Amino acid sequence: MAGKVFFSVSMSLDGFMAPDSPEELMGKQWMELQHWVFPTRFFRQNLGLGPGGEEGLDNDKARSTFERTGASVMGKRMFEAGEHSWPEDPPFHSEVFVVTHESRDPWVRLGGTTFHFVDDLRVALDRAREAAGERDVRIAGGGAIIVEYLNAGLVDEFSIALSPVLFGKGIRLFESVDDSRIKLEQTASEASPRATHLTYTVHER
């Protein structure tokens, strides 16, 4: 049986998931947004940073998101931002399908990560489903590609790590979402000292 299609992102209290400029992606504001995951044991293990790290709810959320993901889909903007900042062994360890009109051979990295470049939203998801097998497909981002999949009715559920930080401007997570066809059911709400973890099932309105 095929797995679910989901996304899991961090969001500021005022609704932003990233700064405007890709050059700011690893900047102070973005680091504050992601602060809940950096101290976790799983984050350190997954990036090969050595032993140590915190356990608890944040660690459990980071680990479970990774373990359920059999393949990922992302947009061109996210790939271009990460291409020069991810290590040789990127944190995916699975097949990643980049939705872009740019024709490019697969990019094979260490640790089992291969980036494939696909020029169609649904074809990328079909290929990701095939690669994932019985595991789930994660729409990794950015915001525009997440909304495209939401509006197409292709997302089953999602989770948000709501961080106690204000952006004021940037890329909104639900910019241009078609609220006329999407109905949400909240299925979980758990809080750590660094973030509130919210989970929703997506239904057609």
Coordinates of N, CA and C in Angstrom, one line a residue:
M1 N 0.8 -1.2 0.0 CA 0.0 0.0 0.0 C 0.9 1.2 0.0
A2 N 0.5 2.2 -0.9 CA 1.3 3.4 -1.0 C 1.2 4.2 0.3
G3 N 2.2 5.0 0.7 CA 2.2 5.8 1.8 C 1.5 7.1 1.6
K4 N 1.6 8.0 2.6 CA 0.9 9.3 2.5 C 1.8 10.3 1.9
V5 N 1.2 11.4 1.5 CA 2.0 12.6 1.0 C 1.8 13.7 2.1
F6 N 2.9 14.2 2.6 CA 2.8 15.1 3.7 C 3.9 16.2 3.6
F7 N 3.8 17.2 4.3 CA 4.9 18.2 4.5 C 5.1 18.5 6.0
S8 N 6.2 18.8 6.4 CA 6.6 19.1 7.8 C 7.6 20.3 7.8
V9 N 7.1 21.4 8.3 CA 7.9 22.6 8.2 C 7.9 23.4 9.6
S10 N 8.9 24.3 9.7 CA 8.8 25.3 10.8 C 8.2 26.5 10.3
M11 N 7.4 27.2 11.2 CA 6.8 28.4 10.8 C 6.9 29.4 12.0
S12 N 7.0 30.7 11.6 CA 7.1 31.8 12.6 C 5.6 32.0 13.1
L13 N 5.5 32.7 14.2 CA 4.2 33.0 14.8 C 3.4 33.9 13.9
D14 N 4.0 34.7 13.0 CA 3.3 35.5 12.1 C 3.2 34.9 10.7
G15 N 3.4 33.6 10.6 CA 3.0 32.8 9.4 C 4.1 32.7 8.3
F16 N 5.3 32.9 8.6 CA 6.4 32.8 7.6 C 7.2 31.6 7.8
M17 N 7.7 31.0 6.7 CA 8.5 29.8 6.8 C 10.0 30.0 6.3
A18 N 10.2 31.2 5.7 CA 11.6 31.5 5.2 C 11.7 33.0 5.0
P19 N 12.9 33.5 5.0 CA 13.1 34.9 4.6 C 13.0 35.1 3.1
D20 N 12.8 36.3 2.7 CA 12.6 36.6 1.3 C 13.8 36.2 0.4
S21 N 15.0 36.4 0.8 CA 16.2 36.2 0.0 C 16.8 34.9 0.3
P22 N 17.2 34.1 -0.7 CA 17.9 32.8 -0.5 C 19.2 33.0 0.2
E23 N 19.8 34.2 0.1 CA 21.1 34.5 0.7 C 20.9 34.6 2.2
E24 N 19.7 34.8 2.7 CA 19.4 34.9 4.1 C 19.0 33.6 4.7
L25 N 19.0 32.5 3.9 CA 18.4 31.3 4.3 C 19.1 30.7 5.6
M26 N 20.4 30.9 5.7 CA 21.1 30.4 6.8 C 21.4 31.6 7.8
G27 N 20.7 32.7 7.7 CA 21.0 33.9 8.5 C 20.4 33.7 9.9
K28 N 20.5 34.8 10.7 CA 20.1 34.8 12.1 C 18.7 34.5 12.3
Q29 N 17.8 35.1 11.5 CA 16.4 34.9 11.6 C 16.0 33.5 11.3
W30 N 16.5 32.9 10.3 CA 16.2 31.6 9.9 C 16.7 30.6 11.0
M31 N 17.9 30.9 11.5 CA 18.4 30.0 12.6 C 17.5 30.0 13.8
E32 N 17.0 31.2 14.1 CA 16.0 31.3 15.3 C 14.8 30.5 15.0
L33 N 14.3 30.5 13.7 CA 13.1 29.7 13.4 C 13.3 28.2 13.6
Q34 N 14.5 27.8 13.2 CA 14.9 26.3 13.3 C 15.5 25.9 14.6
H35 N 15.5 26.8 15.6 CA 16.2 26.6 16.8 C 15.8 25.3 17.6
W36 N 14.5 25.0 17.4 CA 14.0 23.8 18.1 C 14.7 22.5 17.7
V37 N 15.2 22.4 16.5 CA 15.7 21.1 16.0 C 17.2 21.0 16.2
F38 N 18.0 22.1 16.2 CA 19.4 22.1 16.3 C 20.0 21.4 17.5
P39 N 19.4 21.5 18.7 CA 20.0 20.8 19.8 C 19.7 19.3 19.9
T40 N 18.9 18.8 19.1 CA 18.4 17.4 19.2 C 19.5 16.4 18.9
R41 N 19.4 15.3 19.5 CA 20.3 14.2 19.3 C 20.2 13.7 17.8
F42 N 19.0 13.6 17.3 CA 18.8 13.1 15.9 C 19.5 14.1 14.9
F43 N 19.3 15.4 15.1 CA 19.9 16.3 14.2 C 21.4 16.2 14.1
R44 N 22.0 16.0 15.3 CA 23.5 15.8 15.3 C 23.9 14.5 14.6
Q45 N 23.1 13.4 14.9 CA 23.4 12.1 14.2 C 23.3 12.2 12.7
N46 N 22.2 12.8 12.3 CA 21.8 12.8 10.8 C 22.8 13.6 10.0
L47 N 23.4 14.7 10.6 CA 24.4 15.5 9.9 C 25.8 15.1 10.3
G48 N 26.0 14.0 11.0 CA 27.3 13.5 11.3 C 28.1 14.4 12.2
L49 N 27.4 15.1 13.2 CA 28.1 16.1 14.0 C 28.6 15.4 15.3
G50 N 28.5 14.1 15.4 CA 29.1 13.4 16.6 C 28.0 13.2 17.7
P51 N 28.4 12.6 18.8 CA 27.5 12.2 19.8 C 26.9 13.4 20.6
G52 N 26.0 13.1 21.4 CA 25.4 14.1 22.3 C 24.1 14.6 21.7
G53 N 23.6 15.7 22.3 CA 22.3 16.2 21.8 C 21.2 15.9 22.8
E54 N 20.1 16.6 22.7 CA 19.0 16.5 23.6 C 18.0 15.4 23.0
E55 N 17.3 14.7 23.9 CA 16.2 13.9 23.6 C 14.9 14.6 24.0
G56 N 13.8 13.9 23.9 CA 12.5 14.6 24.2 C 11.6 14.8 23.0
L57 N 10.6 15.6 23.1 CA 9.6 15.8 22.1 C 10.2 16.3 20.8
D58 N 11.0 17.3 20.8 CA 11.6 17.9 19.6 C 12.4 16.8 18.9
N59 N 13.2 16.1 19.6 CA 14.0 15.0 19.0 C 13.1 13.9 18.4
D60 N 12.0 13.6 19.1 CA 11.1 12.5 18.6 C 10.5 13.0 17.3
K61 N 10.1 14.3 17.2 CA 9.5 14.8 16.0 C 10.4 14.8 14.8
A62 N 11.7 15.2 15.1 CA 12.6 15.2 14.0 C 12.9 13.8 13.5
R63 N 13.1 12.9 14.4 CA 13.4 11.5 14.0 C 12.2 10.9 13.3
S64 N 11.0 11.0 13.8 CA 9.9 10.4 13.1 C 9.6 10.9 11.7
T65 N 9.8 12.2 11.5 CA 9.7 12.8 10.2 C 10.6 12.2 9.2
F66 N 11.9 12.0 9.7 CA 12.9 11.4 8.8 C 12.5 9.9 8.5
E67 N 12.2 9.2 9.6 CA 12.0 7.7 9.4 C 10.8 7.4 8.5
R68 N 9.8 8.3 8.5 CA 8.6 8.0 7.7 C 8.8 8.3 6.2
T69 N 9.8 9.1 5.9 CA 10.0 9.6 4.6 C 10.8 8.6 3.7
G70 N 10.1 8.2 2.6 CA 10.8 7.3 1.7 C 11.4 8.0 0.5
A71 N 10.9 9.2 0.2 CA 11.4 10.0 -0.9 C 10.8 11.4 -0.7
S72 N 11.5 12.4 -1.3 CA 11.1 13.8 -1.1 C 10.9 14.5 -2.5
V73 N 10.0 15.5 -2.5 CA 9.8 16.4 -3.6 C 10.1 17.8 -3.2
M74 N 10.8 18.6 -4.0 CA 11.1 20.0 -3.6 C 11.0 20.9 -4.9
G75 N 10.9 22.2 -4.6 CA 10.9 23.1 -5.7 C 12.3 23.6 -6.1
K76 N 12.5 24.2 -7.2 CA 13.8 24.7 -7.7 C 14.4 25.7 -6.7
R77 N 13.6 26.6 -6.2 CA 14.2 27.6 -5.3 C 14.8 27.0 -4.1
M78 N 14.2 26.0 -3.5 CA 14.7 25.3 -2.3 C 16.0 24.6 -2.7
F79 N 16.0 23.9 -3.8 CA 17.1 23.1 -4.2 C 18.3 24.1 -4.4
E80 N 18.1 25.2 -5.1 CA 19.2 26.1 -5.4 C 19.8 26.7 -4.2
A81 N 18.9 26.9 -3.2 CA 19.4 27.5 -1.9 C 20.2 26.4 -1.1
G82 N 19.8 25.2 -1.2 CA 20.5 24.1 -0.5 C 21.7 23.5 -1.2
E83 N 21.7 23.7 -2.5 CA 22.8 23.0 -3.3 C 24.2 23.4 -2.8
H84 N 24.3 24.7 -2.4 CA 25.6 25.2 -2.0 C 25.8 25.2 -0.5
S85 N 24.8 24.7 0.3 CA 25.0 24.7 1.7 C 24.9 23.3 2.3
W86 N 24.2 22.4 1.6 CA 24.2 21.0 2.1 C 25.6 20.4 2.1
P87 N 25.9 19.5 3.0 CA 27.2 18.8 3.0 C 27.2 17.8 1.9
E88 N 28.3 17.2 1.6 CA 28.4 16.1 0.6 C 27.5 15.0 0.9
D89 N 27.2 14.7 2.2 CA 26.2 13.7 2.6 C 25.0 14.5 3.1
P90 N 24.1 14.9 2.2 CA 22.9 15.7 2.6 C 22.0 15.0 3.5
P91 N 21.1 15.7 4.2 CA 20.3 15.1 5.3 C 19.1 14.3 4.8
F92 N 19.0 14.0 3.5 CA 17.8 13.3 3.0 C 18.0 11.7 3.1
H93 N 19.1 11.2 2.6 CA 19.4 9.8 2.5 C 18.3 9.0 1.8
S94 N 17.8 9.6 0.7 CA 16.8 9.0 -0.1 C 16.7 9.7 -1.4
E95 N 15.8 9.3 -2.3 CA 15.6 9.9 -3.6 C 14.9 11.3 -3.4
V96 N 15.4 12.3 -4.1 CA 14.7 13.6 -4.0 C 14.4 14.1 -5.4
F97 N 13.2 14.5 -5.7 CA 12.7 14.9 -7.0 C 12.5 16.4 -7.0
V98 N 13.3 17.1 -7.8 CA 13.2 18.6 -7.9 C 12.3 19.0 -9.1
V99 N 11.3 19.7 -8.8 CA 10.4 20.2 -9.9 C 11.0 21.4 -10.5
T100 N 11.4 21.3 -11.7 CA 12.1 22.4 -12.4 C 12.0 22.2 -13.9
H101 N 12.0 23.2 -14.7 CA 12.0 23.1 -16.2 C 13.4 23.0 -16.7
E102 N 14.4 23.1 -15.8 CA 15.8 22.9 -16.2 C 16.1 21.4 -16.4
S103 N 16.7 21.1 -17.6 CA 17.1 19.8 -17.9 C 18.4 19.5 -17.3
R104 N 18.6 18.4 -16.5 CA 19.8 18.2 -15.8 C 19.9 16.7 -15.4
D105 N 21.1 16.1 -15.5 CA 21.3 14.7 -15.1 C 21.1 14.6 -13.6
P106 N 20.7 13.4 -13.2 CA 20.7 13.1 -11.7 C 22.0 13.5 -11.0
W107 N 21.8 14.1 -9.8 CA 23.0 14.5 -9.0 C 23.1 13.5 -7.9
V108 N 24.1 12.6 -7.9 CA 24.3 11.6 -6.9 C 25.2 12.1 -5.8
R109 N 24.7 12.0 -4.6 CA 25.5 12.5 -3.4 C 25.8 11.3 -2.5
L110 N 26.5 11.6 -1.4 CA 26.8 10.5 -0.5 C 25.6 10.2 0.4
G111 N 25.6 9.0 1.0 CA 24.6 8.7 2.0 C 23.3 8.2 1.4
G112 N 23.2 7.9 0.1 CA 22.0 7.4 -0.5 C 21.1 8.5 -1.1
T113 N 21.6 9.7 -1.1 CA 20.8 10.8 -1.7 C 21.1 11.0 -3.2
T114 N 20.0 11.0 -4.0 CA 20.2 11.4 -5.4 C 19.1 12.3 -5.8
F115 N 19.5 13.5 -6.4 CA 18.5 14.5 -6.8 C 18.2 14.2 -8.3
H116 N 16.9 14.1 -8.5 CA 16.4 14.0 -9.9 C 15.6 15.2 -10.3
F117 N 15.7 15.6 -11.5 CA 15.1 16.9 -12.0 C 14.0 16.6 -13.0
V118 N 12.7 17.0 -12.6 CA 11.5 16.6 -13.2 C 10.7 17.9 -13.6
D119 N 10.1 18.0 -14.7 CA 9.5 19.3 -15.2 C 8.0 19.2 -15.0
D120 N 7.4 18.3 -14.2 CA 6.0 18.2 -14.0 C 5.7 17.9 -12.6
L121 N 4.7 18.6 -12.0 CA 4.4 18.4 -10.6 C 3.9 17.0 -10.3
R122 N 3.0 16.5 -11.1 CA 2.4 15.2 -10.8 C 3.4 14.0 -11.2
V123 N 4.2 14.2 -12.2 CA 5.2 13.2 -12.6 C 6.2 13.1 -11.4
A124 N 6.6 14.2 -10.9 CA 7.6 14.2 -9.8 C 7.0 13.4 -8.6
L125 N 5.7 13.6 -8.3 CA 5.1 12.9 -7.2 C 4.9 11.4 -7.5
D126 N 4.6 11.1 -8.7 CA 4.5 9.7 -9.1 C 5.8 9.0 -9.0
R127 N 6.8 9.6 -9.4 CA 8.2 9.0 -9.3 C 8.6 8.9 -7.8
A128 N 8.3 9.9 -7.0 CA 8.6 9.8 -5.6 C 7.8 8.7 -4.9
R129 N 6.5 8.5 -5.3 CA 5.8 7.5 -4.7 C 6.4 6.1 -5.0
E130 N 6.8 5.9 -6.2 CA 7.4 4.7 -6.7 C 8.7 4.4 -5.9
A131 N 9.5 5.5 -5.7 CA 10.8 5.4 -5.0 C 10.6 5.1 -3.5
A132 N 9.5 5.7 -2.9 CA 9.2 5.6 -1.5 C 8.7 4.2 -1.1
G133 N 8.0 3.5 -2.1 CA 7.4 2.2 -1.7 C 6.3 2.4 -0.7
E134 N 6.4 1.7 0.4 CA 5.3 1.7 1.4 C 5.5 2.9 2.4
R135 N 6.6 3.6 2.3 CA 6.9 4.8 3.1 C 6.2 6.0 2.5
D136 N 6.3 7.1 3.2 CA 5.6 8.3 2.8 C 6.5 9.2 1.9
V137 N 5.8 10.1 1.2 CA 6.5 11.1 0.4 C 6.4 12.5 1.1
R138 N 7.5 13.1 1.3 CA 7.5 14.4 1.9 C 7.7 15.5 0.9
I139 N 6.8 16.5 0.9 CA 7.0 17.7 0.1 C 7.8 18.6 0.9
A140 N 9.1 18.7 0.5 CA 10.1 19.3 1.4 C 10.1 20.8 1.4
G141 N 9.4 21.4 0.3 CA 9.4 22.9 0.2 C 10.0 23.4 -1.1
G142 N 10.1 24.7 -1.3 CA 9.6 25.7 -0.4 C 8.1 25.9 -0.4
G143 N 7.7 27.1 0.1 CA 6.3 27.4 0.3 C 5.5 27.3 -1.0
A144 N 6.0 27.8 -2.1 CA 5.3 27.8 -3.4 C 4.9 26.3 -3.8
I145 N 5.9 25.4 -3.7 CA 5.6 24.1 -4.2 C 4.6 23.4 -3.2
I146 N 4.7 23.7 -1.9 CA 3.8 23.1 -1.0 C 2.4 23.5 -1.3
V147 N 2.2 24.8 -1.6 CA 0.8 25.3 -1.9 C 0.3 24.7 -3.3
E148 N 1.2 24.5 -4.2 CA 0.8 23.9 -5.5 C 0.3 22.5 -5.2
Y149 N 0.9 21.7 -4.4 CA 0.5 20.4 -4.1 C -0.8 20.4 -3.3
L150 N -0.9 21.3 -2.3 CA -2.2 21.5 -1.6 C -3.3 21.8 -2.5
N151 N -3.2 22.8 -3.3 CA -4.2 23.3 -4.2 C -4.6 22.2 -5.2
A152 N -3.7 21.3 -5.5 CA -4.0 20.2 -6.5 C -4.7 19.0 -5.7
G153 N -4.9 19.1 -4.4 CA -5.5 18.1 -3.7 C -4.6 16.8 -3.5
L154 N -3.3 17.0 -3.4 CA -2.4 15.9 -3.4 C -1.7 15.7 -2.1
V155 N -2.1 16.5 -1.1 CA -1.5 16.4 0.3 C -2.4 15.7 1.2
D156 N -2.0 14.7 2.0 CA -2.9 14.0 2.9 C -2.8 14.6 4.3
E157 N -1.7 15.1 4.7 CA -1.5 15.7 6.1 C -0.3 16.5 6.2
F158 N -0.2 17.3 7.2 CA 1.0 18.1 7.4 C 1.2 18.4 8.9
S159 N 2.4 18.8 9.2 CA 2.8 19.2 10.6 C 3.6 20.5 10.5
I160 N 3.4 21.3 11.5 CA 4.0 22.6 11.6 C 4.7 22.7 13.0
A161 N 6.0 23.0 13.0 CA 6.6 23.4 14.3 C 6.6 24.9 14.4
L162 N 5.7 25.3 15.2 CA 5.4 26.8 15.4 C 6.5 27.3 16.4
S163 N 7.4 28.1 15.9 CA 8.5 28.6 16.7 C 8.2 30.0 17.2
P164 N 8.6 30.3 18.4 CA 8.3 31.6 19.0 C 9.3 32.7 18.5
V165 N 9.1 33.0 17.2 CA 9.9 34.1 16.6 C 9.0 34.8 15.6
L166 N 9.2 36.1 15.4 CA 8.4 36.9 14.4 C 9.4 37.3 13.3
F167 N 8.9 37.2 12.1 CA 9.6 37.5 10.9 C 9.3 38.9 10.4
G168 N 8.0 39.3 10.4 CA 7.6 40.6 9.9 C 7.4 40.6 8.3
K169 N 8.3 39.9 7.7 CA 8.2 39.7 6.2 C 8.9 38.4 5.8
G170 N 8.7 38.0 4.6 CA 9.4 36.8 4.1 C 8.4 36.0 3.2
I171 N 8.6 34.7 3.2 CA 7.8 33.8 2.4 C 6.7 33.2 3.4
R172 N 5.5 33.5 3.1 CA 4.4 32.9 3.9 C 4.1 31.5 3.5
L173 N 3.9 30.7 4.5 CA 3.6 29.3 4.2 C 2.4 29.0 3.3
F174 N 1.3 29.7 3.6 CA 0.1 29.5 2.9 C -0.3 30.6 1.9
E175 N 0.7 31.2 1.3 CA 0.4 32.3 0.3 C -0.3 31.7 -0.9
S176 N -1.4 32.2 -1.3 CA -2.2 31.8 -2.5 C -2.8 30.4 -2.3
V177 N -3.0 30.0 -1.1 CA -3.7 28.7 -1.0 C -5.2 28.8 -1.3
D178 N -5.7 27.8 -1.9 CA -7.1 27.8 -2.4 C -8.0 27.3 -1.2
D179 N -8.4 28.2 -0.4 CA -9.2 27.9 0.8 C -10.6 27.3 0.5
S180 N -11.0 27.5 -0.7 CA -12.4 27.0 -1.1 C -12.5 25.5 -1.3
R181 N -11.3 24.9 -1.4 CA -11.3 23.4 -1.6 C -10.6 22.6 -0.5
I182 N -10.1 23.3 0.5 CA -9.3 22.7 1.5 C -9.9 22.8 2.9
K183 N -10.1 21.7 3.6 CA -10.6 21.7 4.9 C -9.7 20.9 5.8
L184 N -9.4 21.5 7.0 CA -8.3 20.9 7.9 C -9.0 20.3 9.1
E185 N -8.4 19.2 9.6 CA -8.8 18.6 10.8 C -7.5 18.5 11.7
Q186 N -7.5 19.2 12.8 CA -6.3 19.1 13.7 C -6.3 17.8 14.5
T187 N -5.2 17.1 14.4 CA -5.2 15.8 15.0 C -4.2 15.7 16.1
A188 N -3.3 16.7 16.3 CA -2.4 16.7 17.4 C -1.9 18.1 17.7
S189 N -1.6 18.3 19.0 CA -0.9 19.6 19.4 C -0.1 19.3 20.6
E190 N 1.2 19.4 20.4 CA 2.2 19.1 21.5 C 3.2 20.2 21.6
A191 N 3.5 20.6 22.8 CA 4.5 21.7 23.0 C 5.7 21.3 23.8
S192 N 6.8 21.8 23.3 CA 8.1 21.7 24.0 C 8.5 23.2 24.4
P193 N 9.6 23.3 25.1 CA 10.0 24.7 25.5 C 10.4 25.5 24.2
R194 N 10.6 24.9 23.1 CA 11.1 25.6 21.9 C 10.1 25.8 20.8
A195 N 9.1 24.9 20.8 CA 8.1 25.0 19.7 C 6.9 24.3 20.0
T196 N 5.8 24.6 19.3 CA 4.5 23.9 19.4 C 4.3 23.1 18.1
H197 N 4.1 21.8 18.3 CA 4.0 20.9 17.1 C 2.6 20.6 16.8
L198 N 2.1 21.1 15.7 CA 0.7 21.0 15.3 C 0.6 20.0 14.1
T199 N -0.4 19.1 14.1 CA -0.6 18.2 13.0 C -2.0 18.2 12.5
Y200 N -2.1 18.2 11.2 CA -3.4 18.4 10.5 C -3.6 17.3 9.5
T201 N -4.8 16.8 9.3 CA -5.2 16.0 8.2 C -5.9 16.9 7.2
V202 N -5.7 16.7 5.9 CA -6.2 17.6 4.9 C -7.4 16.8 4.2
H203 N -8.6 17.5 4.2 CA -9.8 17.0 3.5 C -10.2 18.0 2.4
E204 N -11.0 17.4 1.5 CA -11.5 18.3 0.5 C -12.8 18.9 1.0
R205 N -12.9 20.2 0.8 CA -14.1 21.0 1.3 C -15.3 20.7 0.5

